[in-house]
Coordinates of C-alpha atoms and ligand atoms in Angstrom, one line a residue:
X71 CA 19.0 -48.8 72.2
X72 CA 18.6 -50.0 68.6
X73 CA 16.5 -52.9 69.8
X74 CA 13.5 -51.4 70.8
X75 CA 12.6 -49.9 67.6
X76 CA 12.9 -53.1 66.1
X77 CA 11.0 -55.4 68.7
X78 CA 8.6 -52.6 68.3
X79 CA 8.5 -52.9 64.6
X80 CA 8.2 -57.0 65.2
X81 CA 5.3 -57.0 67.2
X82 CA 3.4 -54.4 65.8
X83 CA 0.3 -55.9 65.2
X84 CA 0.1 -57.4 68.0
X85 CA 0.5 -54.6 70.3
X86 CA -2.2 -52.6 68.4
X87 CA -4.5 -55.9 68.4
X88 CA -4.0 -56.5 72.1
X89 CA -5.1 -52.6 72.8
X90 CA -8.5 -53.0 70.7
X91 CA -9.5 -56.0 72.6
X92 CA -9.4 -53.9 76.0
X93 CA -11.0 -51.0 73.8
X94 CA -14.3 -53.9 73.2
X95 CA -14.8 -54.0 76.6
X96 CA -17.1 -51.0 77.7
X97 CA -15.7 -50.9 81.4
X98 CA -18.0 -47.7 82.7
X99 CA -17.3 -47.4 85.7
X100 CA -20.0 -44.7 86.5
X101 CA -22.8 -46.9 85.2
X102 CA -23.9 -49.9 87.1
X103 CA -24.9 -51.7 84.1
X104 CA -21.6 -52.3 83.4
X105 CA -20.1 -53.8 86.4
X106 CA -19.1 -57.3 84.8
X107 CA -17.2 -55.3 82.0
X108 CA -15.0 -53.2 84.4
X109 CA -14.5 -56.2 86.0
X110 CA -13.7 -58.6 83.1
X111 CA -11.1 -55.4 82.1
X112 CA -9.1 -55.8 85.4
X113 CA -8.8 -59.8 84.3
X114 CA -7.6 -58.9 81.1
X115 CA -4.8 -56.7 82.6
X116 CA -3.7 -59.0 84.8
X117 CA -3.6 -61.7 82.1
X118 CA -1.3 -59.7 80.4
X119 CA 0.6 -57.9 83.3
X120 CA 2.0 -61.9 83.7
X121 CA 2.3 -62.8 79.8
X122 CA 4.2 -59.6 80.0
X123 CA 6.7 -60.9 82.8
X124 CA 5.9 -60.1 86.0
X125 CA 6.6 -62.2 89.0
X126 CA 3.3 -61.9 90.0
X127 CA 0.0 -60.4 89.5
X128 CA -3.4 -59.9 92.1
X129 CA -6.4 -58.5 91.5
X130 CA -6.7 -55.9 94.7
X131 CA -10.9 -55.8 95.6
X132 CA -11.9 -52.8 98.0
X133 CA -14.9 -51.5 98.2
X134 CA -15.4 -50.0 94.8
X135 CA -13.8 -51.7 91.9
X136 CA -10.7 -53.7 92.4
X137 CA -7.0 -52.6 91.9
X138 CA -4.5 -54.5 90.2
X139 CA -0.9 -54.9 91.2
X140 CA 1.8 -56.8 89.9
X141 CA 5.6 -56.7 90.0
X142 CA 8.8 -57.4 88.8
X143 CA 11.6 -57.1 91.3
X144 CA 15.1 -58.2 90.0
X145 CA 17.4 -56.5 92.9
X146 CA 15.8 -54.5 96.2
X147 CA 19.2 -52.6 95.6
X148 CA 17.9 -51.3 92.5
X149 CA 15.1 -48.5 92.0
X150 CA 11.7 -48.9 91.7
X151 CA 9.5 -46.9 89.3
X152 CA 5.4 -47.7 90.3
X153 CA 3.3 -47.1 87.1
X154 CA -0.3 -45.9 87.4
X155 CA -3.0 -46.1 85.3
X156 CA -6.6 -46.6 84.9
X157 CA -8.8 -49.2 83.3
X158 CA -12.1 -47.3 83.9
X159 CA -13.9 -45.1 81.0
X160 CA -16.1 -42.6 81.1
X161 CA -19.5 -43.3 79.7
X162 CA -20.1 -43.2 75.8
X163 CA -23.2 -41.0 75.6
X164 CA -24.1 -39.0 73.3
X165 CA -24.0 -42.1 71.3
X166 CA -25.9 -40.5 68.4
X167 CA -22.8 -38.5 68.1
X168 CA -20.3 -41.1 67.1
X169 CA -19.1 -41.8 63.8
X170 CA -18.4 -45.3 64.7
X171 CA -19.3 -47.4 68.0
X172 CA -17.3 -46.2 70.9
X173 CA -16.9 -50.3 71.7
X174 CA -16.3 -50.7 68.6
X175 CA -12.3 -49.3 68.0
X176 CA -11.8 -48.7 64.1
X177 CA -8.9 -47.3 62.6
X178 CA -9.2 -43.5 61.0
X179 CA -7.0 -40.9 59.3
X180 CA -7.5 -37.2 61.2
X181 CA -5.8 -33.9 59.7
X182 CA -3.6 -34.6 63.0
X183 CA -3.0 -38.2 62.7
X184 CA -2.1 -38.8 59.3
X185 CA -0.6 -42.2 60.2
X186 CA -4.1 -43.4 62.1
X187 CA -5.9 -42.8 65.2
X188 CA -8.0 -45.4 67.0
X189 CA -11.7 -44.3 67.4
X190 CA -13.0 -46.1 70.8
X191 CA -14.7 -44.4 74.4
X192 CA -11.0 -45.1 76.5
X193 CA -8.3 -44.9 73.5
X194 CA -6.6 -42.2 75.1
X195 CA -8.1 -41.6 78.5
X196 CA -6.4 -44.3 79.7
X197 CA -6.6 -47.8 78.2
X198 CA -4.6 -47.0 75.4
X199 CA -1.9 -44.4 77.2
X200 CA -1.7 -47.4 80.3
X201 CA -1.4 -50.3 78.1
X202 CA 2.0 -48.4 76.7
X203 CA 3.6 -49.4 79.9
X204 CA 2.2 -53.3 79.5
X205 CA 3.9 -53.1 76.6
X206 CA 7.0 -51.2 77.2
X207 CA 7.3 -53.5 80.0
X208 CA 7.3 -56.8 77.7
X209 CA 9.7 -55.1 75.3
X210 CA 11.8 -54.5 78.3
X211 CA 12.0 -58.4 79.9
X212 CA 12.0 -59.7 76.6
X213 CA 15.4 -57.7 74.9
X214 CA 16.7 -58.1 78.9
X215 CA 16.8 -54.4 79.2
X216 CA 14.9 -53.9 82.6
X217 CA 17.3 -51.6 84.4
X218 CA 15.4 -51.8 87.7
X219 CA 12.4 -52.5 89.6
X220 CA 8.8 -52.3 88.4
X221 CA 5.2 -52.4 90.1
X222 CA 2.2 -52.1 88.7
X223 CA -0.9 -50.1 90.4
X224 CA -3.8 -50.1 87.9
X225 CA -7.0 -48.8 89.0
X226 CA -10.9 -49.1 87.6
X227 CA -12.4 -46.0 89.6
X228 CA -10.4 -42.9 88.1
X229 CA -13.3 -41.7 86.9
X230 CA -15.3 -41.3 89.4
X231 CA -13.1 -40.3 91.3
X232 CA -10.8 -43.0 92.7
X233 CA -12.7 -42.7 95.8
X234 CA -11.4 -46.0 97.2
X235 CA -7.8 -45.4 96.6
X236 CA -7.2 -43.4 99.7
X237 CA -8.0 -46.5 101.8
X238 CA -5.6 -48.5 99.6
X239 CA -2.9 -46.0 99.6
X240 CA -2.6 -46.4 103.5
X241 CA -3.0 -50.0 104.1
X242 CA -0.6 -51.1 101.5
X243 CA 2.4 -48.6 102.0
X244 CA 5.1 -50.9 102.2
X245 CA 3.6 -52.9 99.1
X246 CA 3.5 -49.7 96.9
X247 CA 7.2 -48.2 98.1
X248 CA 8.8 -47.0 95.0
X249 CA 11.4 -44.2 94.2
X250 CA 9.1 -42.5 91.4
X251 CA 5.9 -43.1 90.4
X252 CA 5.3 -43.0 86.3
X253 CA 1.8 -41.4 84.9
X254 CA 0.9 -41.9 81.3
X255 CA -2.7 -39.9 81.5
X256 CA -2.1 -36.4 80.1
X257 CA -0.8 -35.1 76.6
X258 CA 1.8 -33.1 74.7
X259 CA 1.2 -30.4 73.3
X260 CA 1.7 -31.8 69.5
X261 CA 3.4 -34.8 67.9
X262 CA 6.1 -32.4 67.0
X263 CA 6.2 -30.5 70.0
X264 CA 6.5 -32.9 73.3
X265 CA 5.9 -32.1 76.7
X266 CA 5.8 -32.9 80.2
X267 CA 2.8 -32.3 82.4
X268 CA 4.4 -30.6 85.9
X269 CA 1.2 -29.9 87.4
X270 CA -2.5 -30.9 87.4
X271 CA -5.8 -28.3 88.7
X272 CA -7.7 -29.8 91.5
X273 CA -11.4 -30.2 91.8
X274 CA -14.6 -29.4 94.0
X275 CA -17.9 -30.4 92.7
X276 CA -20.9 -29.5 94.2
X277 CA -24.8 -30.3 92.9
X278 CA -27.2 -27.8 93.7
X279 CA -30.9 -28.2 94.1
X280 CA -33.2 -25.0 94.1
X281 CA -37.2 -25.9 95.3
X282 CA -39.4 -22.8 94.8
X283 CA -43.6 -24.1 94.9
X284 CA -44.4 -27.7 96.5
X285 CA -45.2 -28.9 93.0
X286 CA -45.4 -27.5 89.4
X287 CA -47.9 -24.7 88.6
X288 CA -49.4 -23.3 85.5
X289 CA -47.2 -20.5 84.3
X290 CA -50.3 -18.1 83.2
X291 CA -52.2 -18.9 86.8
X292 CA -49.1 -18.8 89.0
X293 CA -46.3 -16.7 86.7
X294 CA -45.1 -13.3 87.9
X295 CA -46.2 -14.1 91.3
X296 CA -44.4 -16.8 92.5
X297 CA -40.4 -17.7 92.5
X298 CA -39.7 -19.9 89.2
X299 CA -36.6 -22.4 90.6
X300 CA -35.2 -22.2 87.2
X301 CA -35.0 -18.4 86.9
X302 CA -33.9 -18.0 90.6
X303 CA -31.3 -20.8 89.9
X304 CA -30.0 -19.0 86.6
X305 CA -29.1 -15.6 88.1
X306 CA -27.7 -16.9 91.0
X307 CA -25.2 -19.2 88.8
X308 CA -24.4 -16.1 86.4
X309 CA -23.8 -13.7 89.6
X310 CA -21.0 -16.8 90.4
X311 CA -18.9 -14.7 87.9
X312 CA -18.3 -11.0 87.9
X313 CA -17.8 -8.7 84.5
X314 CA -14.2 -9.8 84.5
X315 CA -14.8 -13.3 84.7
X316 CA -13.5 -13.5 88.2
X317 CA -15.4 -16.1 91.0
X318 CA -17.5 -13.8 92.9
X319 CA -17.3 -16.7 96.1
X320 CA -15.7 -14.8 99.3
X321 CA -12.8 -16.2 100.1
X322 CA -12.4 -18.4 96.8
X323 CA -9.1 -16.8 95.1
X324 CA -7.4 -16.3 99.5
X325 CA -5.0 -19.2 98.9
X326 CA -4.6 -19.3 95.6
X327 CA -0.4 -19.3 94.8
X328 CA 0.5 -16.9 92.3
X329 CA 3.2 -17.4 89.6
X330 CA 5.7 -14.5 89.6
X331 CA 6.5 -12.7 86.4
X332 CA 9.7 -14.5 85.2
X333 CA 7.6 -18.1 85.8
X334 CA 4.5 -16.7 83.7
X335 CA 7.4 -15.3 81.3
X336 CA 8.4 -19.0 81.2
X337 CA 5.3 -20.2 80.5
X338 CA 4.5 -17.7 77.6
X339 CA 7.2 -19.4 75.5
X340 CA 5.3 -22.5 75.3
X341 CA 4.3 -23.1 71.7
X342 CA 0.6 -21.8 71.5
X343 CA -1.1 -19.5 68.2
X344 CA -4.6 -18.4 69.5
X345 CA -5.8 -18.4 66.1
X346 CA -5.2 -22.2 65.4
X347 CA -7.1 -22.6 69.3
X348 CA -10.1 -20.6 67.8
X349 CA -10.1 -22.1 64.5
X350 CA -10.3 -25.8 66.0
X351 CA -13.2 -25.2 68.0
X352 CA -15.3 -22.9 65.7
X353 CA -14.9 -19.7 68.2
X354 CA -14.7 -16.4 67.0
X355 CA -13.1 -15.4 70.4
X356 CA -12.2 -16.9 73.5
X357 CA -13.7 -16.0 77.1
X358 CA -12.2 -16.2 80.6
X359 CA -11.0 -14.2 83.2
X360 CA -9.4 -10.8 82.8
X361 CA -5.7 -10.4 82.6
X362 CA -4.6 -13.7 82.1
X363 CA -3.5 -15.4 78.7
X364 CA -5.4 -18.6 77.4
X365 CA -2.9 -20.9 78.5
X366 CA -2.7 -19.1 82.0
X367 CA -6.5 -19.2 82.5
X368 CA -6.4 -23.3 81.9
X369 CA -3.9 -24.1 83.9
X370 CA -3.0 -21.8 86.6
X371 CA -6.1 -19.8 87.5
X372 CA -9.2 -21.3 89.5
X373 CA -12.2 -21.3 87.6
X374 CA -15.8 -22.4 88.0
X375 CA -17.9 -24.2 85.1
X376 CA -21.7 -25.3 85.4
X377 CA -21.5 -29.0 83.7
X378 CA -24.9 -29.8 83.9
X379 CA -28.4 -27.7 84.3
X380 CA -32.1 -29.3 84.2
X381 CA -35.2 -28.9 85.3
X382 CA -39.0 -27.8 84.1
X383 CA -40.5 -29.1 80.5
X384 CA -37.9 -30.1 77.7
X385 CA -39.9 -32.2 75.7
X386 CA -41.5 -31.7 72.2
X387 CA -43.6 -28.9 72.0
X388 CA -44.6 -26.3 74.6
X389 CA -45.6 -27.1 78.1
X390 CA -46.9 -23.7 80.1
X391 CA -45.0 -24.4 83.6
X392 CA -43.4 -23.4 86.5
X393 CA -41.5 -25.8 87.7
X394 CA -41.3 -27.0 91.7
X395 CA -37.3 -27.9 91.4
X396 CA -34.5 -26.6 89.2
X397 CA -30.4 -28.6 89.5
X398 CA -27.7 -27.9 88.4
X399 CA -24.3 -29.5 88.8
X400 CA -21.0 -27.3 89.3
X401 CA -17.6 -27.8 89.1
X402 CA -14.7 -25.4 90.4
X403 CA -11.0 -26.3 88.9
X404 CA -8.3 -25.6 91.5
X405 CA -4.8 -24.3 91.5
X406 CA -1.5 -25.1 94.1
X407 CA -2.5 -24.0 97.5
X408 CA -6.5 -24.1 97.7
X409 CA -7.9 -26.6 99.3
X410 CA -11.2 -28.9 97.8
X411 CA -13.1 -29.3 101.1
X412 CA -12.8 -25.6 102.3
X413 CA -13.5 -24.6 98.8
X414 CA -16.8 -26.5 98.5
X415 CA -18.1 -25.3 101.8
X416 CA -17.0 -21.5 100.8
X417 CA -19.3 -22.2 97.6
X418 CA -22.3 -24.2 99.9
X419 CA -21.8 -21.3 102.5
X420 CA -22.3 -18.5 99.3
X421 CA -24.9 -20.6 97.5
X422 CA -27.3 -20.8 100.9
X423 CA -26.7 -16.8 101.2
X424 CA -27.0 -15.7 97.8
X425 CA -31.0 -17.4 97.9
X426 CA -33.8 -15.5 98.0
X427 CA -36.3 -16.6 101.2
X428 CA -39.0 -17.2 98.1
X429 CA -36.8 -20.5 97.7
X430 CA -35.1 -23.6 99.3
X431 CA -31.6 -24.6 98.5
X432 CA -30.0 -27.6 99.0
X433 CA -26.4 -28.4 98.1
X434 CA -24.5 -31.6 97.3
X435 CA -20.8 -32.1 97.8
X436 CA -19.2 -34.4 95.5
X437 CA -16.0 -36.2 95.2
X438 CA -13.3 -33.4 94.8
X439 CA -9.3 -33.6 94.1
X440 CA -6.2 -31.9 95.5
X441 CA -4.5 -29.6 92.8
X442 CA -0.7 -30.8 92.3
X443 CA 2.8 -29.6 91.3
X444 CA 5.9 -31.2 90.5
X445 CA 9.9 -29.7 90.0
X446 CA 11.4 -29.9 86.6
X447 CA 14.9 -30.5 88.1
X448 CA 14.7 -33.8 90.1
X449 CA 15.7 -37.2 88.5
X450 CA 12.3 -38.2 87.5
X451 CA 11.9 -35.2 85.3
X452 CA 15.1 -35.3 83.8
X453 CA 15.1 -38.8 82.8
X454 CA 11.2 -38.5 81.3
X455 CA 13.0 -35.0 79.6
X456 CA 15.9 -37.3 78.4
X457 CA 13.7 -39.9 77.1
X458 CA 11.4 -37.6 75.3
X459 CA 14.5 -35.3 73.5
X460 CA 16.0 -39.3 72.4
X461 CA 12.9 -40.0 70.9
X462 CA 11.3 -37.1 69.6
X463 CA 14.6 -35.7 68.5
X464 CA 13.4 -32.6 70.6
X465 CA 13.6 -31.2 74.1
X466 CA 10.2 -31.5 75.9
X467 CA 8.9 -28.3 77.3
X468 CA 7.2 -28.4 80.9
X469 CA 3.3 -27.7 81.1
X470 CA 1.0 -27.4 83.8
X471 CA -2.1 -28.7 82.8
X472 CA -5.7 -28.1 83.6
X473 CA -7.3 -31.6 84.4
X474 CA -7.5 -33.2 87.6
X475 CA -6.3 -36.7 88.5
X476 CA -6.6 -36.5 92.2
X477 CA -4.3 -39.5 92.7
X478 CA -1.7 -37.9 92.4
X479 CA -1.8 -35.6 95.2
X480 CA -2.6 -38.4 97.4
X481 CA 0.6 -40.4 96.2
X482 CA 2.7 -37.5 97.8
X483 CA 0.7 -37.3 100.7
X484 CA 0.6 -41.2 101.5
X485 CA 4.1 -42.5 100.4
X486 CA 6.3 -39.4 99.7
X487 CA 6.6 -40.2 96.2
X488 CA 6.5 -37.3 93.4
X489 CA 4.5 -38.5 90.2
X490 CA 6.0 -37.7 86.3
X491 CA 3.3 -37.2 83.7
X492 CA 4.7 -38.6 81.2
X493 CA 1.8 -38.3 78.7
X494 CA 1.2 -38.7 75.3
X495 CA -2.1 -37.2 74.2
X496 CA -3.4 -34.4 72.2
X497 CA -6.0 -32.1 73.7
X498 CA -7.8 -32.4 70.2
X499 CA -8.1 -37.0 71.1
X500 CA -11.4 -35.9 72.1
X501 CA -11.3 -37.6 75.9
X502 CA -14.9 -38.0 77.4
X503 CA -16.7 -36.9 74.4
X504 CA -17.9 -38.9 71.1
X505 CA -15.5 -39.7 69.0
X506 CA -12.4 -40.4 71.4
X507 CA -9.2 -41.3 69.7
X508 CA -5.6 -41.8 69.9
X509 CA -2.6 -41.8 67.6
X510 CA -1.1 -45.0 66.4
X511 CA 2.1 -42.3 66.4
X512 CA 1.3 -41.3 70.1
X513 CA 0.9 -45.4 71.0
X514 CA 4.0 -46.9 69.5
X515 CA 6.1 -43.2 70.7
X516 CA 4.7 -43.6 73.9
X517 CA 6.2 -47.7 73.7
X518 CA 9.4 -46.6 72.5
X519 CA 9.9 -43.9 75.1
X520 CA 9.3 -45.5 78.4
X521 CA 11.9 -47.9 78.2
X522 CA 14.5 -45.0 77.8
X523 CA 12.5 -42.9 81.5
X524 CA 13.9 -46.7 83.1
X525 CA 17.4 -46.5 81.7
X526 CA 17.7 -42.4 82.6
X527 CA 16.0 -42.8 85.5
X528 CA 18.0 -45.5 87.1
X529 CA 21.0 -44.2 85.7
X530 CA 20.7 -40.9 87.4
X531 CA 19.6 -42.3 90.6
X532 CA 22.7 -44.6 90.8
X533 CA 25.4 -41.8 90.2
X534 CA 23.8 -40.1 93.6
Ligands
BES58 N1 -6.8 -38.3 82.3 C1 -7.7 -37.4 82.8 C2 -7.2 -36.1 83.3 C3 -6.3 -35.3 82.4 C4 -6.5 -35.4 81.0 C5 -5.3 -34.5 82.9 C6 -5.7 -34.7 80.2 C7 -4.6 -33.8 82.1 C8 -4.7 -33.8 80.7 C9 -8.6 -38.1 83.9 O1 -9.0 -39.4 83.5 C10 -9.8 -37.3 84.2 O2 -10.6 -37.2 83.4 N2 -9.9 -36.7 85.4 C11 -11.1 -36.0 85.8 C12 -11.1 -35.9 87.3 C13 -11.9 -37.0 88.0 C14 -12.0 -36.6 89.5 C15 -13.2 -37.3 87.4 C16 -11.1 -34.6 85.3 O3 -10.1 -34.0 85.1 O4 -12.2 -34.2 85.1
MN59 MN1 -7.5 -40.5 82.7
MN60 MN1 -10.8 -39.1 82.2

């Protein structure tokens, strides 16, 4: 498949031109303010889902932000690969920590992208990883290399939570049948080391609100003799986690499926050096729970992280108070067999009896995700394993990784369909912090790569 280096190499500029464009538009889908962008991004992917060659493309509304679909269908005989992505970013603050605007994609040498990354909020996480398969896509109908049947399901609400995408899934079963459906969203492990994601944690989030006095007192007048929220709230979060770092919630580690010897054996040969892992973030050690390796403890154990705490004075100078209220908002990563809703009521049910009576505590589910698995001997692994070992000269090694993208449990619940995470990431792209960026290496790979997952894939499927 000579030609798709060189159509690659032809359009070049193009392709990277076309990605900034989307990268300009700040489609937040968390904030309001920026409802006209995500939706102007959805118009943009259409536009270019039918430059690309599609038969046709719609812009899906529902009741958050709108889906689009578009497909190609040369022969109902043939397979069909569905790709997913999303068009939605997460927002850009801090801003003050950016070395360039996150709207605002420039072009930078790191020590890991010697070739070029793209600085912009979305370059990897997901304009730039989705807009692969826009162009992988074109490459294909333009050298007449589409071996099979393509739809497109590109969605604007990922990140918070694709909360309308349930509803979709069900009412549009028959529109969205495919064989296999293909994930660019994840990572490898480096640009010399490629690897496929075979499972993804699951998520339960809950916000917690602690009320000790009806309003805010004077901290010499009051202190000592009332409960201050903000204390009350910190010792119940740090008695979440025992001296081994395990979750102290009853009931929390019951379902959790554990990985026999030989598979954590397995997973130990992945390419990791602890050193390089402290070095890159400035640690002098890691921290996590007791008896399991770094790798294990971000991918196949449960864990539970405060994301956000406030409450009382934070302004400039000193402020002598005890606050009425103290939040906090709390996220619990899940592994294969727990369940997000009976998780988050185990941790409401804790959190209520963990409270002293000198307080009120209120708790606030949010969104969650189903955690998810996938084999590594099925057809849509080998062909994404074949694709990566023809382009990367190397054979991929499986991963399970420790993000969420609930999706994809809800694609094998609703149509049957196993999802390949075929990313193309590093961990170090900085996703949802300042700074974001992607690999020109990792965008044109990722081009040259999907093309080969069609020909495998529908290869493989035809000999059965
Ligand atoms: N693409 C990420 C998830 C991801 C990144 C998985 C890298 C594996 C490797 C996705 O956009 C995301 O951020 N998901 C959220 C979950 C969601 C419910 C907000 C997450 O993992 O926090
Ligand atoms: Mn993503
Ligand atoms: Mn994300």
């Amino acid at each position: 498949m000579n030609n798709i280096k060189a159509y690659i190499e032809q359009h070049k500029d193009r392709f990277l031109d076309e990605l900034l464009h989307l990268l300009r538009v700040p489609s937040i889908s968390a904030d309001p303010e920026y409802k006209q962008d995500v939706l102007k991004a959805s118009e943009i992917i259409k536009s270019r889902l039918i430059e690309a060659g599609v038969d046709y493309a719609e812009i899906c509304e529902t009741p958050g932000y709108p889906i689009v679909y578009a497909e190609k269908i040369i022969d109902r005989s043939l397979p069909t690969v569905l790709v997913y992505g999303h068009y939605d970013v997460q927002p850009a603050d801090p801003l003050e920590l950016w070395t360039s605007g996150p709207f605002e994609p420039v072009i930078k040498k790191t020590p890991l992208h010697p070739e070029g990354a793209i600085f912009a909020r979305g370059a990897c996480d997901d304009k730039g990883q989705m807009y692969m398969h826009v162009k992988a896509f074109e490459l294909m109908m333009n050298t007449e290399t589409l071996p099979c049947n393509v739809k497109f399901m590109i969605e604007g609400e990922e990140e918070v939570g694709s909360e309308s995408l349930e509803g979709f899934l069900k009412s549009n079963r028959e529109k969205l049948a495919c064989d296999v459906i293909l994930i660019s969203d994840t990572g490898i492990l480096a640009n010399d080391i490629p690897s496929i994601t075979t499972g993804l944690r699951g998520l339960s989030y809950v916000e917690v609100e602690v009320t000790g006095p009806n309003r805010d007192l004077h901290s010499g007048l009051y202190g000592g003799a009332v409960a201050n929220p903000i204390n009350i709230l910190s010792k119940m979060i740090a008695s979440l986690q025992d001296e081994n770092n395990r979750v102290t919630i009853p009931g929390f580690y019951d379902d959790v499926e554990t990985l026999s010897m030989e598979e954590r054996a397995e997973m130990a040969k992945a390419p990791f050096n602890l050193e390089d892992y402290k070095k890159a973030l400035e640690l002098s050690d890691v921290y996590g729970e007791e008896g399991y390796s770094t790798m294990e403890r971000n991918s196949i154990r449960p864990t539970l992280d405060v994301n956000g705490i406030w409450g009382g004075y934070t302004g400039e100078g000193a402020k002598t108070v005890i606050a009425s209220k103290a939040f906090a908002k709390i996220s619990m990563r899940l592994v294969p067999g727990q369940d997000p809703d009976k998780i988050t009521k185990l941790f409401c049910d804790h959190f209520q009896n963990i409270a002293p009576k000198s307080v009120k505590v209120k708790t606030m589910p949010h969104h969650g995700g189903m955690p998810y698995v996938s084999p590594t001997n099925d057809n849509g692994y080998k062909a994404a394993s074949m694709a990566m070992e023809e382009t990367y000269g190397k054979k991929p090694v499986p991963v399970r990784s420790g993000g969420s993208i609930p999706i994809v449990a809800l694609f094998e619940q609703e149509l049957k369909v196993k999802s390949i995470l075929l990313g193309f990431g590093l961990d170090s792209d900085a996703i949802h912090s300042p700074n974001e960026h992607y690999g020109l290496f990792n965008y044109f790979k990722g081009i040259e790569t999907i093309p080969y997952f069609y020909k495998n894939y529908t290869e493989l499927k035809q000999k059965h």
